[in-house]
Structures are given as structure tokens and as C-alpha cells.
Coordinates of C-alpha atoms in Angstrom, one line a residue:
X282 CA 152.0 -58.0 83.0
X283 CA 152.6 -57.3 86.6
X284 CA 154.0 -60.5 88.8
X285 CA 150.7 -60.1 91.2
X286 CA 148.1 -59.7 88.0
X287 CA 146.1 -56.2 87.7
X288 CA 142.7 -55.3 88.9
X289 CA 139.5 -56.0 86.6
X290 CA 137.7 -53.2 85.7
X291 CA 134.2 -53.7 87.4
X292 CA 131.2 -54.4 85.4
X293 CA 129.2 -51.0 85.7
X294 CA 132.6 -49.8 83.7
X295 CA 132.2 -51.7 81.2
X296 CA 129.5 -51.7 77.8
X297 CA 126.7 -54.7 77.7
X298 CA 126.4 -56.6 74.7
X299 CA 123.1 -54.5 74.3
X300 CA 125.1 -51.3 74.1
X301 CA 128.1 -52.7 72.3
X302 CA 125.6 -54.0 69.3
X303 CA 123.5 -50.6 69.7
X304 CA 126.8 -48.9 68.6
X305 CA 128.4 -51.8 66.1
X306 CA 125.1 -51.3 64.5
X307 CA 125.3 -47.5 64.2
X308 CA 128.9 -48.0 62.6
X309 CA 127.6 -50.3 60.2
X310 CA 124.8 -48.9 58.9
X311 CA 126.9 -45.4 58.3
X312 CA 129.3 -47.6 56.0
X313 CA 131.3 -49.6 58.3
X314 CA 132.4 -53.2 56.7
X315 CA 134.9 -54.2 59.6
X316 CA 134.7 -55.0 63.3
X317 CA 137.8 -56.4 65.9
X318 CA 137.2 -57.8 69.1
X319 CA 140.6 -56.6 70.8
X320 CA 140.9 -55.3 74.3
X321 CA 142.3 -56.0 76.9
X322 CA 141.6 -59.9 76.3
X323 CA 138.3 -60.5 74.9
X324 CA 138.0 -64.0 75.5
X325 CA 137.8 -63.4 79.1
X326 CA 134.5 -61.3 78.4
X327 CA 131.4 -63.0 79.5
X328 CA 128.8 -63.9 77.0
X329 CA 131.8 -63.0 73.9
X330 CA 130.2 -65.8 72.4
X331 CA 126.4 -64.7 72.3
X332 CA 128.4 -61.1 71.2
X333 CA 130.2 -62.7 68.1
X334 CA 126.6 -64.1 66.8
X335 CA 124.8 -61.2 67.5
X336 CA 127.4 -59.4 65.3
X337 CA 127.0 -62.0 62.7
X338 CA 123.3 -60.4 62.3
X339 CA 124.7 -56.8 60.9
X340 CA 125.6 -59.0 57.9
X341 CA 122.4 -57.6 56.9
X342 CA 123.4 -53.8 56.9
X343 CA 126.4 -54.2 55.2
X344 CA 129.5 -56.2 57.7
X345 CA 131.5 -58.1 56.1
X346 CA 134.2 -59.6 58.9
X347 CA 134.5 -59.5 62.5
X348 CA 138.0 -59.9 64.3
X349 CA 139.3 -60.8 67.3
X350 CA 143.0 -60.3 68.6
X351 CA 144.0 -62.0 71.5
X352 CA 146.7 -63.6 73.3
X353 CA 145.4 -66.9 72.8
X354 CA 146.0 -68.6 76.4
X355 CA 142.1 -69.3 77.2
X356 CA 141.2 -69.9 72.9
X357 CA 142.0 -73.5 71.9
X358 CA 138.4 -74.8 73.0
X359 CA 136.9 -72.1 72.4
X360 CA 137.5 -70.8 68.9
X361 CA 135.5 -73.7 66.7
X362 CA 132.2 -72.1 68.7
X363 CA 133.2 -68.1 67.8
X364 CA 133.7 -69.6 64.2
X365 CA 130.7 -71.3 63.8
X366 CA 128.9 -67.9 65.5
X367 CA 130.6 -65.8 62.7
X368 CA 134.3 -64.8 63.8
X369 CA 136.1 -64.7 60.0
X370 CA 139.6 -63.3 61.0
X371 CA 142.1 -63.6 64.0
X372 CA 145.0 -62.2 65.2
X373 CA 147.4 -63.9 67.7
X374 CA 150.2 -62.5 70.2
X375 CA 153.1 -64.8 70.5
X376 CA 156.4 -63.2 71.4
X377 CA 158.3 -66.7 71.5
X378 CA 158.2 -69.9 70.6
X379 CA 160.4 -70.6 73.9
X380 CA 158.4 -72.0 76.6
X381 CA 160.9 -70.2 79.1
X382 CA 160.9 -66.7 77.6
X383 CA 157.6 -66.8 76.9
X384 CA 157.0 -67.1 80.9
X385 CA 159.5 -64.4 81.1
X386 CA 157.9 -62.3 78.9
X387 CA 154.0 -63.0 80.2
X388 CA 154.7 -63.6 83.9
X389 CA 152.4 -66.9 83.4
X390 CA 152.3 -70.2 82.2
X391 CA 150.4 -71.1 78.9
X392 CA 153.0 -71.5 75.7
X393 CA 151.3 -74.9 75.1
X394 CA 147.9 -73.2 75.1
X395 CA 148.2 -70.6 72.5
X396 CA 150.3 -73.4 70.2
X397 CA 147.1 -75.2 70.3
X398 CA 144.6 -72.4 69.6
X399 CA 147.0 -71.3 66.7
X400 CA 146.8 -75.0 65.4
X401 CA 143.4 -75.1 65.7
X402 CA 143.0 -71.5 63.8
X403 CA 145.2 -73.2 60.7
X404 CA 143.2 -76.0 60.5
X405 CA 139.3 -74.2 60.5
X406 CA 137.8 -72.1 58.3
X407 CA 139.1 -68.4 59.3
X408 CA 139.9 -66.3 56.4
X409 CA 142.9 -64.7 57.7
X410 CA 145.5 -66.0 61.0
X411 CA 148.1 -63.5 61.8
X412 CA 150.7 -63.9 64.3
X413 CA 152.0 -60.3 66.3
X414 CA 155.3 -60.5 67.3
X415 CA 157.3 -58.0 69.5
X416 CA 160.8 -58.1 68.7
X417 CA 162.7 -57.2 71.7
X418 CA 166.6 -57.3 70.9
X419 CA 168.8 -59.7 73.1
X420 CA 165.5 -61.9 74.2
X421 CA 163.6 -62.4 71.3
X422 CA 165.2 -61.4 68.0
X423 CA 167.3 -64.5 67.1
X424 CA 163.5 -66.2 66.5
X425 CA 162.4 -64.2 63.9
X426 CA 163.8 -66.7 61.3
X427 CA 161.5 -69.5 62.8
X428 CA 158.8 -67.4 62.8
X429 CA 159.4 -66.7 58.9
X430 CA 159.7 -70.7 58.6
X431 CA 156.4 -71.3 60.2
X432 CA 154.7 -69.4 57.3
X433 CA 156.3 -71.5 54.5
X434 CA 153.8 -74.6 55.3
X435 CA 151.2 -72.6 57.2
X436 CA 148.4 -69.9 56.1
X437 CA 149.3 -68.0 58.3
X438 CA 150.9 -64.2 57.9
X439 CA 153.8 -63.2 60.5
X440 CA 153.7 -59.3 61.6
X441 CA 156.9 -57.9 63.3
X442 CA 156.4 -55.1 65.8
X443 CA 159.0 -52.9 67.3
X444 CA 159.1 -53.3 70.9
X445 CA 158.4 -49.8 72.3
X446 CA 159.3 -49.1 75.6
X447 CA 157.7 -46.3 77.8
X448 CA 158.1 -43.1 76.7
X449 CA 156.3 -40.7 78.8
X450 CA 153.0 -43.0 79.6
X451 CA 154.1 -45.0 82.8
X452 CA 151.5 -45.0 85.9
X453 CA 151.2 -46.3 89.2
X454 CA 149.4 -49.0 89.9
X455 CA 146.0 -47.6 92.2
X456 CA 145.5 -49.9 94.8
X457 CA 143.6 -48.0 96.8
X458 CA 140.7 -50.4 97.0
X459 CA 143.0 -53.0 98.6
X460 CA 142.7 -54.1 102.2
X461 CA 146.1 -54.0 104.0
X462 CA 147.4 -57.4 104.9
X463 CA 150.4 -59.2 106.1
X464 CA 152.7 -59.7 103.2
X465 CA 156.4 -61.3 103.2
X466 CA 158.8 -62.1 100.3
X467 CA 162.3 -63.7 100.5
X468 CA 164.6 -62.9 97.6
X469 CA 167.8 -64.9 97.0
X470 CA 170.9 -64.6 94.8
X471 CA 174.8 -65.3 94.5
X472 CA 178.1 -64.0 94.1
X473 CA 181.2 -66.5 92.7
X474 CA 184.2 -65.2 93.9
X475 CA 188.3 -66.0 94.2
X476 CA 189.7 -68.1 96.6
X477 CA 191.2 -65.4 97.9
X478 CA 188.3 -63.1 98.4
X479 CA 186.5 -66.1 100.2
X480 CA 189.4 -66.6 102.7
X481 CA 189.3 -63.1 103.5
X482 CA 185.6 -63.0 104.3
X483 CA 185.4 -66.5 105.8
X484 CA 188.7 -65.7 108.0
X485 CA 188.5 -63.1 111.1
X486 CA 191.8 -61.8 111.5
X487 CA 195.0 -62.3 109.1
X488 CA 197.6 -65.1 110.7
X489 CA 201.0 -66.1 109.4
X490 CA 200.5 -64.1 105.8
X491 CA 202.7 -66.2 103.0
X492 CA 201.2 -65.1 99.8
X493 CA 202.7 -62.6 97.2
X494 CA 202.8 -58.9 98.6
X495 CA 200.7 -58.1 95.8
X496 CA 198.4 -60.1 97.3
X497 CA 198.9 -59.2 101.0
X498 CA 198.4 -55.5 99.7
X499 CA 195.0 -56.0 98.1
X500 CA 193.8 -58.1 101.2
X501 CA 195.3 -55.3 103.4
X502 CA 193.1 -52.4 101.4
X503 CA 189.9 -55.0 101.4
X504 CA 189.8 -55.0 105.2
X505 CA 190.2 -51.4 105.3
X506 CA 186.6 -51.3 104.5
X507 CA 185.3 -53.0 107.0
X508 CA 183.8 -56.3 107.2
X509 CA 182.5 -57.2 104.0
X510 CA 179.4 -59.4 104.8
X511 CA 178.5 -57.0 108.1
X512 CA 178.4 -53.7 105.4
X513 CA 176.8 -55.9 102.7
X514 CA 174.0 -57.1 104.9
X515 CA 173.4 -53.2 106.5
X516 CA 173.1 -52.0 103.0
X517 CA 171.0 -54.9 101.5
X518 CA 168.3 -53.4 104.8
X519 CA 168.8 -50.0 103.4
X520 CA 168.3 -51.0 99.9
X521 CA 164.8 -52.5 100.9
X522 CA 163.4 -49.7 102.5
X523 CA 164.7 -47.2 99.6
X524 CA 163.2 -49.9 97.2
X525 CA 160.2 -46.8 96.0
X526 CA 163.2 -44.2 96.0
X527 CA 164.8 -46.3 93.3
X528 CA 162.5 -48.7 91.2
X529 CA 160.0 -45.6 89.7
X530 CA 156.5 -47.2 89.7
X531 CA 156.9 -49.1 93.5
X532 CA 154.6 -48.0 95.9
X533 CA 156.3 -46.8 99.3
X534 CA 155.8 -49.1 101.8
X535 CA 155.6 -49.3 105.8
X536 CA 158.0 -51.9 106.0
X537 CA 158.1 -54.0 109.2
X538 CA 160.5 -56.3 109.4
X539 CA 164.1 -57.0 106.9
X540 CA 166.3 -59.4 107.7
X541 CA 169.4 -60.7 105.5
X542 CA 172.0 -62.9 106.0
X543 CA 174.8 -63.9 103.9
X544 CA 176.5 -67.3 104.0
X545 CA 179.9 -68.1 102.3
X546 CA 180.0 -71.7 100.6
X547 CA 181.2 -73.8 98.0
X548 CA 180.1 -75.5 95.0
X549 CA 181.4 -78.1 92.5
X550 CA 182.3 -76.1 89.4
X551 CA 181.7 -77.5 85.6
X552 CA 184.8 -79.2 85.0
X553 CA 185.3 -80.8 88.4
X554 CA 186.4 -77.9 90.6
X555 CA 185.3 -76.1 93.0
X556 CA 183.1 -72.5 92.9
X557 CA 183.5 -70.1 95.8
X558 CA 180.4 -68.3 96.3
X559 CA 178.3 -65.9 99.0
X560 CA 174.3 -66.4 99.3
X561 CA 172.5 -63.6 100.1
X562 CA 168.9 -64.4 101.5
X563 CA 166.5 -61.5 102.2
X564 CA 162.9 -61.4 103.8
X565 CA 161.0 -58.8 103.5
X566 CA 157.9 -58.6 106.0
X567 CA 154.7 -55.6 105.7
X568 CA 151.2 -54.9 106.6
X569 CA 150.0 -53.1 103.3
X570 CA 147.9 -53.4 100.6
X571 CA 150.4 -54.8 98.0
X572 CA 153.3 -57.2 98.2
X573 CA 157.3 -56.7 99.0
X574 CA 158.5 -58.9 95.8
X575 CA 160.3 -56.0 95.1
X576 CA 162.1 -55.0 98.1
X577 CA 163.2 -58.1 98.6
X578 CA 165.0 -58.4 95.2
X579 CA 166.4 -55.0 95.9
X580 CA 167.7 -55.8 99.2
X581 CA 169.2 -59.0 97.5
X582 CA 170.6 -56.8 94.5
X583 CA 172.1 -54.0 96.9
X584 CA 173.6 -56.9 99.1
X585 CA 175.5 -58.3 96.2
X586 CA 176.8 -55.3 94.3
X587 CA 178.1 -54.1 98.2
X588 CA 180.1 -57.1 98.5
X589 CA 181.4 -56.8 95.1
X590 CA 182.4 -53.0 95.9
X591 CA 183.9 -54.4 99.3
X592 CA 186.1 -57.5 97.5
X593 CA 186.8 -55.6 94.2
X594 CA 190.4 -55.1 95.6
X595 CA 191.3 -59.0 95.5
X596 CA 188.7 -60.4 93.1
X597 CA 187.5 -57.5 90.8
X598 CA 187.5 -59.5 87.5
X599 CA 186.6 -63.1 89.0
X600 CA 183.7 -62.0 90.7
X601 CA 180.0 -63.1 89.2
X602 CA 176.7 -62.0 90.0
X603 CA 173.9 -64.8 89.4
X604 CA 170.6 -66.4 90.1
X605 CA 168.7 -63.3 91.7
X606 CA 165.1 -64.7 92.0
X607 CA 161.8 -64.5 94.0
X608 CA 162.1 -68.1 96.2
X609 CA 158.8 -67.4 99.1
X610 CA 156.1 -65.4 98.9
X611 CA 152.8 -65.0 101.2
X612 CA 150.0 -63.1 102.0
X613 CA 148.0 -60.9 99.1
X614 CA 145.2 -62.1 96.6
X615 CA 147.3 -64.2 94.3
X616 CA 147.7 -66.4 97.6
X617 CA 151.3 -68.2 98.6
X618 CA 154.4 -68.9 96.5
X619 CA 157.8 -71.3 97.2
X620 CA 160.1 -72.4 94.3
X621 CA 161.1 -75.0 94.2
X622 CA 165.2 -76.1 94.6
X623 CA 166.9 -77.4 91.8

């Protein structure tokens, strides 16, 4: 699911419940038993209710079940009214039983929703629950055990699905029907580095050198380079504006304003030290008809991986790249976004 949501298709695309039953009852009467209510999300159909029951009549010509899959966020008060109107089976997504990951995964909030409408599917009168999990290796695959567990007390029936990524059927985003409007983003990460490497970026010119000539050598080839947080910040602008050149399915954008800085610090450490690090802040200004998330993350991303190339020379294996995140947003439909600081 896209950060910013996708577009609706509009109701002149879509069948009425008069043309959807004209068909189920075609289906039936030529021998079919079985009809699912999948999508897309169903629930989010208006009248699915009324469309359920009037389903429920084709018991006449021969249906024997109707379905429904779903992802379960919008089902918990809802379901006891599409049992009572005829649902008999349901199928539920849940990728995680992680409230975290499963924001991760979804780009939305709602683990506590779907727990309930699965609760509530166990305890009604449904003749099948099923559970479809993706198994995506290195986010998700240490659950499948608890998932097994949950059908030991439960009627319920677990179905693992290999996670497919794209193979051939990715596609821009149209947003052609968008109105252009001002849009900014600020992107923020870090990188932990040595002692050393943050002298050398925090100091302007080398005075009274005492350390080991190994060391004197390495700072010596760093500042070859150039200034590490000037080049950093130059390519974390270019890596904004190149953001469609690099990330496939971005829309090019007129980009109007970029502005970076990166700020040396330090941080207590988990045992009581101390934790060099450099903060790299990006904002990422446009008039257009779809937001700069994106580019600033890029510029953010680029930022860190120049300084990293810059300092390799004196802190090549301390170095650490962390907490790359979204932390503003404004402008667009979804409306305005901060996080907020730990």
C-alpha cells in the first residue's frame, strides 16, 4: 500500500448490486454452488450488506455459501450483520501478529482491529475462518510457528503464501487527475562514526598532529577528498532531484526547493559511553500533483552513504547507518504529517 493511499475507482466503474446479482444469478442457475466477496476490500463497498442478503436469495437456485476475504481492519462490528444476512465462510489477511510490522507491512494502523474481527469470526457461526499469511523471509517468517499455535485451540485453518515480488507487472501510479499543489517533506537519518572521523569533520585544519602515523596517513587521504559534510550535502541535492532516475516507479518531479544540512553531535552510548554521530536533515519543497516523501529519503540516503565514502579511510568498519525516516510532511490529500521525537 502506497504511504499517500491510492485513488478509488469512481462509481460509474464499478457494477451495482442490481448487475452484480443479475450475473451471481446467471452463475448459479448454470451450476454454480460458490460465491466470494474479495476485491480490493469489500467491506468498504457501499450497501455490501443489502448485497450479502440479496445473495442469500439464490439459495433457491442452487448456492450453497457465499465468502468474503478481506483484510479485516473496518470487520469487527460489522461481521455479526453479514452473518445474520447469509455470509457462511471468511477469509482473513494477517501478515503478523506484530503491531509494528504489521504497520510496516500495511502502511496504517489497525492490528487491534482485525484481532477483534478474527475473535469475533471464532466465536459466531461461520462454517469456515481461514487466516492468509504472506511469508516474507527476514520480516515475517520467524511467526509462522505462532501462527500454527493459534490453530491448536481455535477453528480456524492457517494458509501460508509465498511472498511474490514483482515480476514483470509493476505500473506507475496515474495521477493525472490530481491538481498540483505545494508539497514539502523533510527526511532525517544518522551515521555513528569513530572519534577520529568526527574530529576530522568537526576540526577545520590539522594542528599539532600526535596520533600514530597510521592514523595521520588515513586522516591525510580523508581530506584529500574534500570536505566531507560540504560533498555529502551537494550530493544529498543531487540525489533528490535524480530521485525518478533511481527509485523505478517515482514520478519525475519539478522540484523547487532542497535544502540539507548536516550537524555532527554526540550521544550517550548503551553502556555509558559516548556515540559519535552526523544528522543529516533534508527538505524537499514542489508544486505538483504528488508528494516528495521520496526525494527526501533519497537525499537523506545519498547524504549518508557520501559521508561514509568520504570517512571510509579512518572509520571504514565503525561507521553505522541508522534511523532513516519520514519526520514532516505537508501539503497533498492525505493532509499534514510530523513524528513525533522519542
Amino acid at each position: 500500500m502506497p504511504t499517500e493511499g491510492i485513488e478509488l475507482s469512481p462509481d460509474g466503474k464499478l457494477l451495482t448490486n442490481d448487475e452484480v446479482i443479475r450475473l451471481a444469478t446467471l452463475f448459479v442457475k448454470s451450476g454454480v454452488t460458490k460465491i466470494r466477496l474479495t476485491g480490493g476490500e469489500p467491506t468498504v463497498r457501499k450497501g455490501i450488506d443489502e448485497l450479502i442478503g440479496r445473495l442469500n436469495e439464490l439459495r433457491n437456485f442452487g448456492l450453497k455459501s457465499i465468502a468474503m476475504t478481506t483484510n479485516g481492519i473496518a470487520l469487527h462490528r460489522r461481521l455479526p450483520r453479514f452473518i445474520d444476512n447469509g455470509l457462511t465462510h471468511l477469509n482473513m489477511s494477517l501478515d503478523t501478529l506484530d503491531p509494528f510490522k504489521f504497520e510496516l507491512i500495511t502502511r496504517r494502523r489497525g492490528h487491534d482491529a482485525v484481532l477483534k474481527a478474527l475473535d469475533v469470526a471464532l466465536n459466531s457461526s461461520l462454517q469456515s475462518v481461514k487466516l492468509n499469511v504472506v511469508v516474507i523471509q527476514g520480516l515475517n517468517d520467524s511467526e509462522i510457528f505462532d501462527f500454527v499455535e493459534m490453530t491448536k485451540s481455535s477453528p480456524l485453518s492457517v494458509r501460508f503464501i509465498e511472498f511474490m515480488p514483482f515480476t514483470g507487472r509493476a505500473s506507475m501510479v496515474d495521477i493525472a487527475e490530481k491538481q498540483p499543489t505545494k508539497r514539502t517533506a523533510t527526511a532525517s537519518g544518522r551515521i555513528y562514526i569513530s572519534p577520529i572521523a568526527y574530529e576530522l569533520v568537526t576540526s577545520s585544519y590539522p594542528v599539532g598532529e600526535v596520533a600514530e602515523p597510521a592514523i595521520n596517513e588515513a586522516k591525510a587521504k580523508a581530506r584529500r577528498k574534500g570536505d566531507a559534510l560540504t560533498v555529502a550535502q551537494l550530493a544529498a541535492i543531487m540525489g533528490a532531484k535524480k530521485t525518478s532516475d533511481l527509485i523505478p516507479l517515482c514520478h519525475p518531479l519539478s522540484i523547487t526547493n532542497v535544502s540539507v544540512t548536516l550537524t555532527p553531535d554526540v550521544c550517550g552510548g548503551e553502556q555509558g559511553g559516548h556515540r559519535h554521530y552526523i544528522l543529516c536533515e533534508a527538505t524537499v519543497s514542489t508544486e505538483g500533483k504528488t508528494g516528495v516523501e521520496m526525494e527526501a529519503l533519497t537525499a537523506v540516503s545519498v547524504g549518508l552513504l557520501t559521508v561514509w565514502d568520504m570517512l571510509k579511510a579512518v572509520a571504514g568498519r565503525e561507521m553505522e547507518i541508522g534511523g532513516i525516516r519520514v519526520t514532516r510532511k505537508a501539503g497533498g490529500r492525505s493532509g499534514d504529517f510530523e513524528r513525533e521525537t522519542a
